[in-house]
mmCIF file of C-alpha atoms in Angstrom:
data_model
loop_
_atom_site.group_PDB
_atom_site.id
_atom_site.type_symbol
_atom_site.label_atom_id
_atom_site.label_comp_id
_atom_site.label_asym_id
_atom_site.label_seq_id
_atom_site.Cartn_x
_atom_site.Cartn_y
_atom_site.Cartn_z
ATOM 1 C CA MET A 1 -3.050 -45.045 -129.453
ATOM 2 C CA VAL A 2 -3.773 -47.247 -126.734
ATOM 3 C CA GLU A 3 -0.146 -46.336 -124.629
ATOM 4 C CA LEU A 4 -1.081 -42.724 -125.356
ATOM 5 C CA LEU A 5 -4.449 -42.718 -123.640
ATOM 6 C CA ALA A 6 -3.051 -44.459 -120.699
ATOM 7 C CA VAL A 7 -0.115 -42.128 -120.253
ATOM 8 C CA LEU A 8 -3.080 -39.093 -120.174
ATOM 9 C CA ILE A 9 -4.909 -41.206 -117.964
ATOM 10 C CA LEU A 10 -1.601 -42.108 -115.125
ATOM 11 C CA ALA A 11 -0.746 -38.194 -115.845
ATOM 12 C CA GLY A 12 -3.963 -36.802 -114.410
ATOM 13 C CA VAL A 13 -3.465 -38.931 -111.629
ATOM 14 C CA VAL A 14 -0.553 -38.186 -110.598
ATOM 15 C CA ALA A 15 -1.483 -34.238 -111.375
ATOM 16 C CA VAL A 16 -4.690 -34.963 -108.942
ATOM 17 C CA VAL A 17 -2.463 -36.507 -106.297
ATOM 18 C CA ALA A 18 0.435 -34.309 -106.283
ATOM 19 C CA LEU A 19 -0.961 -30.376 -106.993
ATOM 20 C CA PRO A 20 -2.463 -30.838 -103.315
ATOM 21 C CA LYS A 21 0.417 -31.450 -101.939
ATOM 22 C CA LEU A 22 2.381 -28.400 -103.125
ATOM 23 C CA ASP A 23 -0.137 -26.174 -101.358
ATOM 24 C CA VAL A 24 0.903 -27.877 -98.114
ATOM 25 C CA ILE A 25 4.836 -26.811 -98.817
ATOM 26 C CA ASP A 26 3.108 -23.447 -99.208
ATOM 27 C CA ARG A 27 1.660 -23.144 -96.103
ATOM 28 C CA LEU A 28 4.696 -24.506 -94.704
ATOM 29 C CA GLY A 29 6.691 -21.612 -95.810
ATOM 30 C CA ALA A 30 3.694 -19.423 -94.194
ATOM 31 C CA ASP A 31 4.454 -20.888 -90.645
ATOM 32 C CA GLY A 32 8.487 -20.958 -90.960
ATOM 33 C CA TRP A 33 7.886 -16.927 -91.600
ATOM 34 C CA ARG A 34 5.104 -17.094 -88.594
ATOM 35 C CA GLU A 35 7.183 -18.504 -86.267
ATOM 36 C CA GLN A 36 9.979 -16.532 -86.862
ATOM 37 C CA THR A 37 8.719 -13.332 -86.587
ATOM 38 C CA VAL A 38 6.802 -14.016 -83.706
ATOM 39 C CA ALA A 39 10.386 -15.192 -81.952
ATOM 40 C CA GLY A 40 12.016 -11.507 -83.636
ATOM 41 C CA LEU A 41 8.576 -9.453 -81.738
ATOM 42 C CA ARG A 42 9.188 -11.679 -78.699
ATOM 43 C CA LEU A 43 13.627 -10.259 -78.517
ATOM 44 C CA ALA A 44 12.392 -6.669 -79.473
ATOM 45 C CA GLN A 45 10.059 -6.925 -76.237
ATOM 46 C CA ALA A 46 12.423 -9.161 -74.288
ATOM 47 C CA THR A 47 15.368 -6.329 -75.568
ATOM 48 C CA ALA A 48 13.293 -3.024 -74.411
ATOM 49 C CA LEU A 49 12.165 -4.322 -70.829
ATOM 50 C CA GLY A 50 15.727 -5.774 -69.985
ATOM 51 C CA HIS A 51 17.495 -3.199 -70.924
ATOM 52 C CA ARG A 52 15.038 0.119 -70.683
ATOM 53 C CA ARG A 53 15.863 0.716 -74.369
ATOM 54 C CA LEU A 54 13.433 1.345 -77.027
ATOM 55 C CA VAL A 55 13.387 -1.338 -79.676
ATOM 56 C CA CYS A 56 12.045 -0.595 -83.243
ATOM 57 C CA ALA A 57 10.376 -3.318 -85.418
ATOM 58 C CA SER A 58 9.760 -2.707 -88.756
ATOM 59 C CA PHE A 59 9.085 -4.635 -92.319
ATOM 60 C CA ASP A 60 10.949 -4.303 -95.401
ATOM 61 C CA ALA A 61 8.788 -4.641 -99.228
ATOM 62 C CA SER A 62 9.706 -8.312 -99.079
ATOM 63 C CA GLY A 63 8.339 -8.789 -95.501
ATOM 64 C CA LEU A 64 11.460 -9.392 -93.489
ATOM 65 C CA LEU A 65 11.332 -8.633 -90.029
ATOM 66 C CA HIS A 66 13.836 -5.647 -88.763
ATOM 67 C CA LEU A 67 15.134 -4.690 -85.588
ATOM 68 C CA ARG A 68 17.321 -1.781 -84.318
ATOM 69 C CA VAL A 69 17.404 -0.682 -80.551
ATOM 70 C CA ALA A 70 18.106 2.985 -78.983
ATOM 71 C CA ALA A 71 21.631 4.171 -77.929
ATOM 72 C CA GLY A 72 20.139 5.388 -74.673
ATOM 73 C CA ASN A 73 17.260 6.040 -72.982
ATOM 74 C CA PRO A 74 15.016 8.391 -72.840
ATOM 75 C CA ALA A 75 14.705 8.104 -76.963
ATOM 76 C CA ILE A 76 12.440 8.612 -79.400
ATOM 77 C CA ASP A 77 14.330 6.524 -82.237
ATOM 78 C CA CYS A 78 16.252 3.631 -82.562
ATOM 79 C CA SER A 79 20.122 4.155 -83.877
ATOM 80 C CA ALA A 80 21.838 0.418 -84.071
ATOM 81 C CA ASP A 81 20.876 -2.878 -85.433
ATOM 82 C CA LEU A 82 19.895 -5.230 -82.759
ATOM 83 C CA ARG A 83 21.134 -8.803 -83.920
ATOM 84 C CA GLY A 84 19.689 -12.062 -83.874
ATOM 85 C CA PRO A 85 21.758 -15.192 -83.210
ATOM 86 C CA ASP A 86 22.775 -15.545 -86.841
ATOM 87 C CA GLY A 87 24.673 -11.792 -86.577
ATOM 88 C CA SER A 88 21.821 -9.913 -88.798
ATOM 89 C CA ASN A 89 19.039 -7.540 -87.758
ATOM 90 C CA ARG A 90 16.633 -9.438 -90.152
ATOM 91 C CA PHE A 91 14.006 -12.321 -88.988
ATOM 92 C CA GLY A 92 12.170 -14.852 -90.686
ATOM 93 C CA SER A 93 12.112 -15.271 -94.472
ATOM 94 C CA THR A 94 8.719 -14.458 -96.208
ATOM 95 C CA PRO A 95 7.943 -16.900 -98.825
ATOM 96 C CA PRO A 96 7.580 -16.003 -102.387
ATOM 97 C CA GLY A 97 4.652 -14.492 -103.685
ATOM 98 C CA ALA A 98 3.029 -13.436 -99.813
ATOM 99 C CA ALA A 99 2.091 -9.811 -98.977
ATOM 100 C CA VAL A 100 2.966 -8.789 -95.160
ATOM 101 C CA ALA A 101 0.239 -6.799 -93.800
ATOM 102 C CA VAL A 102 0.621 -4.875 -90.465
ATOM 103 C CA GLN A 103 -2.998 -3.082 -88.932
ATOM 104 C CA PRO A 104 -2.468 -0.252 -88.288
ATOM 105 C CA ALA A 105 0.266 -0.015 -90.521
ATOM 106 C CA GLY A 106 3.694 1.461 -89.337
ATOM 107 C CA THR A 107 6.871 0.860 -86.918
ATOM 108 C CA LEU A 108 6.648 -0.846 -83.959
ATOM 109 C CA TYR A 109 8.012 0.734 -80.562
ATOM 110 C CA PHE A 110 8.415 -1.363 -78.050
ATOM 111 C CA GLN A 111 8.755 0.930 -75.298
ATOM 112 C CA PRO A 112 10.995 0.087 -72.293
ATOM 113 C CA SER A 113 7.974 0.082 -69.715
ATOM 114 C CA GLY A 114 6.414 -2.893 -71.777
ATOM 115 C CA GLN A 115 4.330 -0.794 -74.261
ATOM 116 C CA VAL A 116 4.140 -0.572 -78.049
ATOM 117 C CA SER A 117 3.099 2.633 -79.729
ATOM 118 C CA ALA A 118 3.152 4.353 -83.168
ATOM 119 C CA ASP A 119 5.393 6.629 -82.297
ATOM 120 C CA GLY A 120 8.544 7.000 -80.415
ATOM 121 C CA ALA A 121 7.973 9.201 -77.700
ATOM 122 C CA GLY A 122 5.398 6.274 -76.142
ATOM 123 C CA GLY A 123 2.271 8.616 -76.963
ATOM 124 C CA ASN A 124 0.416 6.675 -79.054
ATOM 125 C CA VAL A 125 0.334 3.173 -77.386
ATOM 126 C CA GLY A 126 -2.362 0.429 -78.913
ATOM 127 C CA GLY A 127 -1.803 -3.443 -80.613
ATOM 128 C CA ARG A 128 -1.175 -4.383 -83.851
ATOM 129 C CA GLU A 129 -2.200 -7.390 -85.987
ATOM 130 C CA ILE A 130 0.299 -8.762 -88.816
ATOM 131 C CA SER A 131 -0.591 -11.207 -91.255
ATOM 132 C CA ILE A 132 0.331 -13.232 -94.713
ATOM 133 C CA SER A 133 -1.487 -15.272 -96.730
ATOM 134 C CA GLY A 134 -1.636 -18.905 -95.501
ATOM 135 C CA THR A 135 -1.163 -18.613 -92.072
ATOM 136 C CA ARG A 136 -2.647 -17.288 -88.681
ATOM 137 C CA SER A 137 -2.326 -13.694 -88.062
ATOM 138 C CA ILE A 138 0.415 -12.194 -85.067
ATOM 139 C CA PHE A 139 -1.197 -10.021 -82.579
ATOM 140 C CA VAL A 140 1.120 -7.377 -80.478
ATOM 141 C CA ALA A 141 -1.037 -6.525 -77.398
ATOM 142 C CA GLY A 142 -0.279 -2.709 -76.861
ATOM 143 C CA GLN A 143 -0.392 -2.432 -73.234
ATOM 144 C CA SER A 144 1.764 -5.050 -72.411
ATOM 145 C CA GLY A 145 4.298 -5.954 -75.662
ATOM 146 C CA HIS A 146 2.731 -9.508 -75.244
ATOM 147 C CA VAL A 147 3.350 -11.502 -78.979
ATOM 148 C CA GLU A 148 1.002 -14.322 -79.711
#
């Protein structure tokens, strides 16, 4: 009986010490997603300016960022994948159970002028906030396309 109590007490102590560490692992995953997403959005902004093409950035249901680029200029829609260093047009890896929210919702259109709009024609310029639980939000400035 004494041994059973000792094991239960030891298990309780280990649980008190180990469970907070699991939260750190979740935060690291969210921070990794944030950094990868910021890099993808900065690539979108730099490509739009450098190539003078419309670049479309959208998030799928799992929270992955997808980038597409217009075939020519002027354009109001993106027709080709903008591939990253790994050859894919997907950026980031969403931690399990995390939901990505974009405010206001919808695709981000990086215009050749550097502005970010809610439509491909560039008529509705405005900033966006992208958030996921467990990490800081990402802000995209509407007038300059700056990602922070």
